[in-house]
Short mmCIF file of C-alpha atoms (C1' of nucleotides) in Angstrom, two decimals:
data_model
loop_
_atom_site.label_atom_id
_atom_site.label_comp_id
_atom_site.label_asym_id
_atom_site.label_seq_id
_atom_site.Cartn_x
_atom_site.Cartn_y
_atom_site.Cartn_z
CA UNK A 1448 34.40 -16.99 -18.79
CA UNK A 1449 32.88 -14.65 -16.25
CA UNK A 1450 32.00 -11.27 -17.67
CA UNK A 1451 30.95 -8.57 -15.25
CA UNK A 1452 28.38 -5.96 -16.15
CA UNK A 1453 28.70 -2.54 -14.58
CA UNK A 1454 26.19 0.26 -15.01
CA UNK A 1455 27.37 3.44 -16.66
CA UNK A 1456 27.80 6.45 -14.41
CA UNK A 1457 24.47 7.98 -15.33
CA UNK A 1458 22.59 4.78 -14.57
CA UNK A 1459 23.61 4.84 -10.92
CA UNK A 1460 20.42 5.50 -8.95
CA UNK A 1461 19.94 6.93 -5.49
CA UNK A 1462 17.83 4.08 -4.15
CA UNK A 1463 20.24 1.61 -5.71
CA UNK A 1464 23.12 3.17 -3.81
CA UNK A 1465 21.17 3.42 -0.56
CA UNK A 1466 19.97 -0.16 -0.90
CA UNK A 1467 23.51 -1.36 -1.51
CA UNK A 1468 24.86 0.54 1.48
CA UNK A 1469 22.02 -0.42 3.80
CA UNK A 1470 23.53 -3.84 4.43
CA UNK A 1471 26.16 -3.83 7.20
CA UNK A 1472 28.43 -6.25 5.37
CA UNK A 1473 28.32 -4.27 2.14
CA UNK A 1474 28.89 -1.01 3.96
CA UNK A 1475 31.92 -2.61 5.59
CA UNK A 1476 33.19 -3.76 2.21
CA UNK A 1477 32.82 -0.29 0.73
CA UNK A 1478 34.55 1.14 3.78
CA UNK A 1479 37.50 -1.19 3.24
CA UNK A 1480 37.71 -0.39 -0.47
CA UNK A 1481 37.70 3.35 0.12
CA UNK A 1482 40.31 3.04 2.86
CA UNK A 1483 42.52 0.99 0.58
CA UNK A 1484 42.31 3.42 -2.34
CA UNK A 1485 43.22 0.52 -4.59
CA UNK A 1486 42.29 -3.02 -5.45
CA UNK A 1487 41.13 -5.62 -3.01
CA UNK A 1488 40.09 -9.18 -3.68
CA UNK A 1489 36.68 -10.22 -2.40
CA UNK A 1490 38.05 -12.06 0.61
CA UNK A 1491 40.47 -9.24 1.39
CA UNK A 1492 37.66 -6.70 1.35
CA UNK A 1493 35.47 -8.85 3.57
CA UNK A 1494 37.53 -10.98 5.95
CA UNK A 1495 34.57 -12.96 7.17
CA UNK A 1496 35.11 -16.70 7.62
CA UNK A 1497 31.62 -17.20 9.04
CA UNK A 1498 29.87 -16.23 5.84
CA UNK A 1499 29.32 -18.51 2.86
CA UNK A 1500 31.38 -17.44 -0.11
CA UNK A 1501 28.30 -17.60 -2.31
CA UNK A 1502 26.71 -14.99 -0.04
CA UNK A 1503 29.79 -12.83 -0.28
CA UNK A 1504 29.77 -13.20 -4.03
CA UNK A 1505 26.16 -12.07 -4.06
CA UNK A 1506 27.02 -8.98 -2.02
CA UNK A 1507 29.67 -8.02 -4.56
CA UNK A 1508 27.19 -8.55 -7.36
CA UNK A 1509 24.80 -6.12 -5.67
CA UNK A 1510 27.60 -3.59 -5.18
CA UNK A 1511 28.50 -3.90 -8.86
CA UNK A 1512 24.89 -3.52 -10.01
CA UNK A 1513 24.48 -0.45 -7.84
CA UNK A 1514 27.52 1.02 -9.59
CA UNK A 1515 29.58 1.28 -6.43
CA UNK A 1516 32.23 -1.30 -7.22
CA UNK A 1517 34.12 -2.18 -10.38
CA UNK A 1518 35.33 -5.77 -10.59
CA UNK A 1519 37.87 -7.15 -13.00
CA UNK A 1520 39.62 -10.45 -13.12
CA UNK A 1521 43.33 -10.70 -12.54
CA UNK A 1522 44.73 -14.15 -12.28
CA UNK A 1523 42.83 -16.36 -9.92
CA UNK A 1524 41.32 -13.54 -7.95
CA UNK A 1525 38.98 -10.66 -8.61
CA UNK A 1526 40.11 -7.09 -8.18
CA UNK A 1527 37.50 -4.80 -6.74
CA UNK A 1528 37.80 -1.05 -6.95
CA UNK A 1529 35.41 1.52 -5.56
CA UNK A 1530 34.07 3.79 -8.31
CA UNK A 1531 34.84 6.96 -6.41
CA UNK A 1532 34.77 9.32 -9.36
CA UNK A 1533 31.49 8.04 -10.74
CA UNK A 1534 29.79 8.09 -7.35
CA UNK A 1535 31.10 11.57 -6.63
CA UNK A 1536 29.96 12.80 -10.02
CA UNK A 1537 26.51 11.37 -9.50
CA UNK A 1538 26.00 12.12 -5.80
CA UNK A 1539 28.63 14.60 -4.63
CA UNK A 1540 29.58 14.19 -1.01
CA UNK A 1541 27.19 11.34 -0.29
CA UNK A 1542 29.65 8.48 0.08
CA UNK A 1543 32.08 10.51 2.13
CA UNK A 1544 29.33 11.60 4.48
CA UNK A 1545 27.94 8.10 4.96
CA UNK A 1546 31.38 6.65 5.59
CA UNK A 1547 32.06 9.41 8.08
CA UNK A 1548 28.99 8.40 10.05
CA UNK A 1549 29.94 4.76 9.68
CA UNK A 1550 33.35 5.44 11.21
CA UNK A 1551 31.83 7.44 14.03
CA UNK A 1552 29.46 4.58 14.79
CA UNK A 1553 32.25 2.00 14.77
CA UNK A 1554 34.51 3.19 17.56
CA UNK A 1555 35.37 6.34 15.58
CA UNK B 669 -5.32 0.06 21.63
CA UNK B 670 -2.43 0.57 19.30
CA UNK B 671 0.72 1.76 21.00
CA UNK B 672 3.61 2.81 18.83
CA UNK B 673 7.20 2.28 19.85
CA UNK B 674 9.80 4.73 18.64
CA UNK B 675 13.51 4.38 19.24
CA UNK B 676 15.24 7.05 21.26
CA UNK B 677 17.47 9.44 19.38
CA UNK B 678 20.67 7.61 20.25
CA UNK B 679 19.29 4.29 19.08
CA UNK B 680 18.89 5.51 15.51
CA UNK B 681 21.43 3.59 13.46
CA UNK B 682 23.03 4.39 10.13
CA UNK B 683 22.10 1.15 8.40
CA UNK B 684 18.61 1.44 9.84
CA UNK B 685 18.20 4.86 8.26
CA UNK B 686 19.74 3.79 4.94
CA UNK B 687 17.61 0.66 4.85
CA UNK B 688 14.48 2.69 5.53
CA UNK B 689 15.33 5.21 2.82
CA UNK B 690 16.39 2.61 0.26
CA UNK B 691 12.80 1.84 -0.63
CA UNK B 692 11.34 4.22 -3.24
CA UNK B 693 7.97 4.39 -1.55
CA UNK B 694 9.44 5.15 1.86
CA UNK B 695 11.77 7.74 0.40
CA UNK B 696 8.76 9.36 -1.20
CA UNK B 697 6.90 9.33 2.11
CA UNK B 698 9.82 10.96 3.89
CA UNK B 699 10.04 13.51 1.11
CA UNK B 700 6.39 14.40 1.58
CA UNK B 701 6.72 14.67 5.36
CA UNK B 702 9.73 16.95 5.14
CA UNK B 703 8.04 19.12 2.52
CA UNK B 704 4.96 19.41 4.71
CA UNK B 705 6.88 20.42 7.84
CA UNK B 706 3.92 19.17 9.83
CA UNK B 707 1.65 16.20 10.30
CA UNK B 708 0.38 13.98 7.53
CA UNK B 709 -1.86 10.97 7.80
CA UNK B 710 -0.58 7.77 6.22
CA UNK B 711 -2.72 8.08 3.12
CA UNK B 712 -1.90 11.76 2.77
CA UNK B 713 1.82 11.05 2.92
CA UNK B 714 1.55 8.25 0.38
CA UNK B 715 -1.27 8.86 -2.08
CA UNK B 716 -0.99 5.47 -3.66
CA UNK B 717 -4.25 3.70 -4.48
CA UNK B 718 -2.48 0.78 -6.15
CA UNK B 719 -0.82 -0.35 -2.94
CA UNK B 720 -2.47 -2.46 -0.26
CA UNK B 721 -2.98 -0.50 2.93
CA UNK B 722 -1.37 -3.29 4.91
CA UNK B 723 1.77 -2.78 2.84
CA UNK B 724 1.63 0.94 3.45
CA UNK B 725 1.18 0.33 7.14
CA UNK B 726 4.26 -1.87 7.09
CA UNK B 727 6.29 0.88 5.43
CA UNK B 728 5.32 3.29 8.19
CA UNK B 729 6.26 0.70 10.79
CA UNK B 730 9.72 0.44 9.23
CA UNK B 731 10.06 4.23 9.15
CA UNK B 732 9.09 4.37 12.83
CA UNK B 733 11.50 1.61 13.81
CA UNK B 734 14.31 3.35 11.95
CA UNK B 735 13.57 6.46 14.00
CA UNK B 736 12.67 8.59 11.01
CA UNK B 737 8.99 9.05 11.68
CA UNK B 738 6.99 9.70 14.82
CA UNK B 739 3.41 8.49 14.73
CA UNK B 740 0.65 9.43 17.14
CA UNK B 741 -3.02 8.83 17.02
CA UNK B 742 -5.43 11.68 16.66
CA UNK B 743 -9.02 10.75 16.19
CA UNK B 744 -9.48 8.18 13.50
CA UNK B 745 -6.25 8.88 11.69
CA UNK B 746 -2.57 8.68 12.48
CA UNK B 747 -0.43 11.75 12.51
CA UNK B 748 3.03 11.22 11.14
CA UNK B 749 5.83 13.67 11.74
CA UNK B 750 9.37 13.45 10.46
CA UNK B 751 11.85 13.45 13.37
CA UNK B 752 13.99 16.16 11.83
CA UNK B 753 15.78 17.21 15.01
CA UNK B 754 16.68 13.70 16.07
CA UNK B 755 17.91 12.74 12.63
CA UNK B 756 19.91 15.92 12.31
CA UNK B 757 21.43 15.43 15.75
CA UNK B 758 22.40 11.88 14.91
CA UNK B 759 23.47 12.29 11.28
CA UNK B 760 23.90 15.99 10.51
CA UNK B 761 23.18 16.87 6.92
CA UNK B 762 22.39 13.33 5.80
CA UNK B 763 18.67 13.59 5.26
CA UNK B 764 18.91 16.97 3.57
CA UNK B 765 21.56 15.67 1.20
CA UNK B 766 19.64 12.52 0.30
CA UNK B 767 16.43 14.46 -0.29
CA UNK B 768 18.36 16.89 -2.45
CA UNK B 769 19.51 14.05 -4.68
CA UNK B 770 16.02 12.61 -4.64
CA UNK B 771 14.57 15.86 -5.89
CA UNK B 772 17.21 16.14 -8.58
CA UNK B 773 16.44 12.63 -9.75
CA UNK B 774 12.69 13.28 -9.85
CA UNK B 775 12.39 16.15 -12.31
CA UNK B 776 14.22 18.47 -9.95
"C1'" DT C 894 -26.69 2.29 17.59
"C1'" DC C 895 -25.04 1.71 13.16
"C1'" DC C 896 -22.12 2.98 9.40
"C1'" DG C 897 -17.89 4.87 7.34
"C1'" DT C 898 -13.03 5.86 7.72
"C1'" DA C 899 -8.05 5.00 8.92
"C1'" DG C 900 -4.88 1.83 10.09
"C1'" DT C 901 -3.32 -2.47 12.20
"C1'" DT C 902 -2.88 -7.45 12.50
"C1'" DC C 903 -3.15 -11.98 10.64
"C1'" DG C 904 -2.47 -15.85 7.47
"C1'" DA C 905 -1.14 -17.06 2.91
"C1'" DT C 906 1.66 -16.31 -1.05
"C1'" DA C 907 5.48 -14.11 -3.63
"C1'" DT C 908 9.89 -12.33 -3.62
"C1'" DT C 909 14.59 -12.11 -1.92
"C1'" DA C 910 18.71 -13.71 0.92
"C1'" DT C 911 21.61 -17.32 2.50
"C1'" DT C 912 23.64 -21.66 2.21
"C1'" DG C 913 26.32 -25.80 0.64
"C1'" DA C 914 27.59 -28.27 -3.38
"C1'" DA C 915 29.12 -28.41 -7.91
"C1'" DC C 916 31.47 -25.86 -11.39
"C1'" DT C 917 35.02 -22.57 -13.94
"C1'" DA C 918 39.24 -20.44 -14.39
"C1'" DT C 919 43.80 -19.72 -13.09
"C1'" DT C 920 48.19 -20.65 -10.69
"C1'" DG C 921 51.89 -23.41 -9.20
"C1'" DA C 922 54.19 -27.59 -8.37
"C1'" DA C 923 55.34 -32.52 -9.43
"C1'" DT D 612 51.53 -32.12 -19.12
"C1'" DT D 613 48.81 -33.41 -15.18
"C1'" DC D 614 47.31 -32.76 -10.52
"C1'" DA D 615 46.03 -30.19 -6.53
"C1'" DA D 616 44.95 -25.71 -4.51
"C1'" DT D 617 42.78 -21.18 -4.67
"C1'" DA D 618 39.17 -17.61 -5.75
"C1'" DG D 619 35.04 -16.86 -6.99
"C1'" DT D 620 30.60 -17.98 -9.61
"C1'" DT D 621 26.36 -20.51 -10.45
"C1'" DC D 622 22.74 -23.54 -9.07
"C1'" DA D 623 19.07 -25.61 -6.32
"C1'" DA D 624 17.08 -25.78 -1.86
"C1'" DT D 625 15.78 -23.52 2.25
"C1'" DA D 626 15.23 -19.38 5.31
"C1'" DA D 627 13.80 -14.83 5.78
"C1'" DT D 628 11.22 -10.85 4.23
"C1'" DA D 629 7.60 -8.25 1.53
"C1'" DT D 630 3.11 -7.94 -0.25
"C1'" DC D 631 -1.56 -8.88 -0.40
"C1'" DG D 632 -6.51 -9.44 0.90
"C1'" DA D 633 -9.48 -10.23 4.71
"C1'" DA D 634 -10.71 -9.65 9.27
"C1'" DC D 635 -10.23 -6.69 13.07
"C1'" DT D 636 -9.82 -2.27 16.23
"C1'" DA D 637 -10.70 2.36 17.26
"C1'" DC D 638 -12.81 6.49 16.57
"C1'" DG D 639 -16.23 9.88 14.73
"C1'" DG D 640 -20.54 11.23 12.90
"C1'" DA D 641 -25.45 10.56 11.36
#
DNA sequence: TCCGTAGTTCGATATTATTGAACTATTGAA
DNA sequence: TTCAATAGTTCAATAATATCGAACTACGGA
């Protein structure tokens, strides 16, 4: 039985968040999760056939540990939700700003 | 003769900046440079006797490559300046926001 | 000219990321 | 039930990156 550990809101750190978002694939995943405003499975959030699924799994683990993503199991797949409220409470405006720049950089 | 290469303003990328700032030591260096509003030598910007100077040098190289820091040689030491204008032009408000959270996290 | 200082570069090691293979858990169909 | 398929994790090996100490460069001052 896989049991995911997520940090509590107050344990989310600035460098943890920056580190998590500094990888292009993870930033793309977060972008997709925010755009969706709901649950996405891992493969839905990162449609990337050229990447090993173990690597993808590792990226989600990093996002969880940074406190950005909440993962729960539902059936055969994992539901990933962006922890918008917690991130906003901890670092108000940060995620929105970064994603704004991300969009501008990617044919905004 | 050491010749430093700095990216032009438009070549500063979001993930490059986030990656550079995701390291605690580099974030601290950037903090010091912004606070100083002027030049700092490498050892002034990172008073850190427990770190190898080759490691410190590498951190400055990463900061330069990310476009955050401009280094020039003056006498025996290197003068490091934060590229405030370029960063602000590229990602308005980002650095100020991140440093604000940094300060809050470190006995603000 | 010689020494001290500030940083870089280099080669070796330590840490981290990526990968494919094996494994777990769940669903759905025979 | 059992079997195959799906989604993702875990593991062990390799690839890439970070850190370190030592050697080196460049400059300034005695």
